[in-house]
Amino acid sequence: MEWTVAPRMRMDLVCFAGLNLAGERRIVDVHAVGGRQGGDVAPEDLKSLVVLGAVGTRVLLKTAPGDDWEKHPWRAILVTKAHHYRTKEGETGVRVPDLDWFDKPDARRTDTEVQETFPYAETYAEGLASGEWTFGRPGPLKQKVKAIVIDKA
């Protein structure tokens, strides 16, 4: 998996090999001094995730790491002031129980009875301008993510 992390980022990405935040769990700690700890995540081991970071943290999941990545399925996930939850320890974050479907930012499980796709954006810039907490180009993301970009608004 290809990783791009902006300078001075501090956040945790909790990746799950199963849906609904279940299965094998890998925690990737992104340190403010530029390091990443917790090992790599194989595409086949990523079906759901939790983003733990300050308001303004953005995670972009790409299925194609090249210059034309916006023509392939991708998803952006943002921790916003209006869309987040707090852990028992007081950390802010968002949960994504199924990479392919839209759920509330604090959902622990995807609701299979009312599944809908996340908001569509033609480009990353268009999605940022929409003000949504998650957006992208819908398509199969589970077990297909090839690149992760982490930055701050």
Coordinates of C-alpha atoms in Angstrom, one line a residue:
M1 CA 0.0 0.0 0.0
E2 CA 1.2 3.5 -0.9
W3 CA 1.1 6.0 1.9
T4 CA 1.3 9.8 1.7
V5 CA 1.2 11.7 5.1
A6 CA 1.3 15.5 5.4
P7 CA 3.9 16.9 7.8
R8 CA 3.0 17.3 11.5
M9 CA 0.0 15.0 11.4
R10 CA -1.0 13.1 14.5
M11 CA -3.8 10.6 14.2
D12 CA -4.6 6.9 14.4
L13 CA -6.1 4.8 11.6
V14 CA -7.8 1.6 12.9
C15 CA -8.2 -0.8 10.0
F16 CA -10.4 -3.9 10.1
A17 CA -10.4 -7.0 7.8
G18 CA -14.1 -7.5 8.3
L19 CA -17.2 -5.4 8.0
N20 CA -18.8 -3.6 11.0
L21 CA -15.4 -2.9 12.6
A22 CA -14.8 -6.6 13.1
G23 CA -12.1 -9.1 12.1
E24 CA -8.4 -8.7 12.3
R25 CA -7.5 -5.2 13.5
R26 CA -4.5 -3.2 12.6
I27 CA -3.7 0.2 14.2
V28 CA -1.6 2.6 12.2
D29 CA -0.2 5.4 14.4
V30 CA 0.8 8.5 12.5
H31 CA 3.2 10.6 14.5
A32 CA 3.7 14.4 14.3
V33 CA 7.4 14.0 13.7
G34 CA 6.7 12.1 10.4
G35 CA 6.8 8.5 11.4
R36 CA 4.2 5.8 11.0
Q37 CA 4.0 2.9 13.4
G38 CA 1.9 -0.2 13.3
G39 CA 2.9 -1.8 10.0
D40 CA 1.4 -1.8 6.6
V41 CA -2.1 -2.7 5.7
A42 CA -2.7 -5.1 2.8
P43 CA -5.6 -4.2 0.5
E44 CA -7.3 -7.5 1.3
D45 CA -7.3 -6.6 5.0
L46 CA -9.3 -3.4 4.7
K47 CA -13.1 -3.5 4.7
S48 CA -13.9 -1.0 7.5
L49 CA -12.1 1.5 9.5
V50 CA -12.0 4.2 12.2
V51 CA -10.3 7.5 11.8
L52 CA -9.2 9.0 15.1
G53 CA -7.8 12.5 14.8
A54 CA -8.4 16.2 15.5
V55 CA -11.2 18.0 13.8
G56 CA -9.8 18.7 10.3
T57 CA -8.1 15.4 9.8
R58 CA -8.7 14.0 6.3
V59 CA -8.1 10.5 4.9
L60 CA -8.3 9.7 1.2
L61 CA -8.6 6.1 0.1
K62 CA -7.6 5.5 -3.6
T63 CA -8.0 2.3 -5.6
A64 CA -5.6 3.6 -8.2
P65 CA -2.5 5.4 -7.0
G66 CA -1.6 7.0 -10.4
D67 CA -2.3 10.5 -11.7
D68 CA -5.8 9.4 -13.0
W69 CA -6.9 8.1 -9.5
E70 CA -10.1 10.3 -9.6
K71 CA -11.4 8.2 -12.6
H72 CA -11.4 5.1 -10.3
P73 CA -13.4 4.4 -7.1
W74 CA -12.1 6.6 -4.2
R75 CA -13.4 7.9 -0.9
A76 CA -12.5 10.9 1.3
I77 CA -13.3 10.8 5.0
L78 CA -13.1 13.9 7.2
V79 CA -13.3 14.5 10.9
T80 CA -15.5 17.6 11.1
K81 CA -16.8 19.7 13.9
A82 CA -20.4 18.7 12.9
H83 CA -19.7 15.1 12.1
H84 CA -17.6 13.1 14.6
Y85 CA -17.9 11.1 17.8
R86 CA -15.8 11.1 21.0
T87 CA -14.2 8.0 22.4
K88 CA -14.2 7.3 26.2
E89 CA -10.7 8.8 26.2
G90 CA -12.0 12.0 24.6
E91 CA -10.5 11.5 21.2
T92 CA -12.5 12.7 18.2
G93 CA -13.1 10.5 15.2
V94 CA -15.4 8.9 12.6
R95 CA -16.3 5.3 12.0
V96 CA -16.8 3.7 8.6
P97 CA -18.3 0.2 9.1
D98 CA -18.3 -0.6 5.4
L99 CA -16.0 1.3 2.9
D100 CA -18.6 0.9 0.1
W101 CA -21.6 2.3 1.9
F102 CA -22.7 5.5 3.7
D103 CA -23.4 5.4 7.4
K104 CA -23.5 8.0 10.2
P105 CA -20.0 9.0 11.4
D106 CA -20.6 7.3 14.8
A107 CA -22.1 4.1 13.4
R108 CA -20.7 0.8 14.7
R109 CA -22.5 -1.3 12.1
T110 CA -23.7 -0.7 8.6
D111 CA -27.5 -0.7 8.2
T112 CA -28.2 -3.2 5.5
E113 CA -31.9 -2.3 5.3
V114 CA -31.3 1.3 4.2
Q115 CA -27.9 1.1 2.4
E116 CA -27.1 4.1 0.3
T117 CA -23.8 5.2 -1.3
F118 CA -21.8 8.0 0.0
P119 CA -22.1 11.4 -1.7
Y120 CA -20.7 11.5 -5.2
A121 CA -18.0 14.0 -6.2
E122 CA -16.4 14.2 -9.6
T123 CA -13.2 15.5 -8.2
Y124 CA -11.6 15.7 -4.7
A125 CA -11.8 19.6 -4.9
E126 CA -15.5 19.4 -5.7
G127 CA -16.0 17.1 -2.7
L128 CA -14.2 19.4 -0.4
A129 CA -16.3 22.3 -1.5
S130 CA -19.5 20.4 -0.8
G131 CA -18.9 20.5 2.9
E132 CA -19.8 16.8 3.4
W133 CA -17.8 14.7 5.9
T134 CA -17.4 11.9 3.4
F135 CA -17.6 11.8 -0.4
G136 CA -16.0 10.3 -3.4
R137 CA -16.5 8.1 -6.5
P138 CA -18.6 5.1 -5.5
G139 CA -17.5 1.7 -6.6
P140 CA -15.8 -1.3 -5.0
L141 CA -13.4 -0.1 -2.3
K142 CA -13.4 -3.1 0.1
Q143 CA -10.1 -5.0 -0.4
K144 CA -9.1 -2.7 -3.3
V145 CA -7.5 0.3 -1.6
K146 CA -4.0 0.8 -3.0
A147 CA -3.1 4.2 -1.6
I148 CA -3.9 6.2 1.5
V149 CA -3.4 10.0 1.8
I150 CA -3.6 11.6 5.2
D151 CA -3.6 15.4 5.6
K152 CA -5.3 18.2 7.5
A153 CA -7.8 20.8 6.4

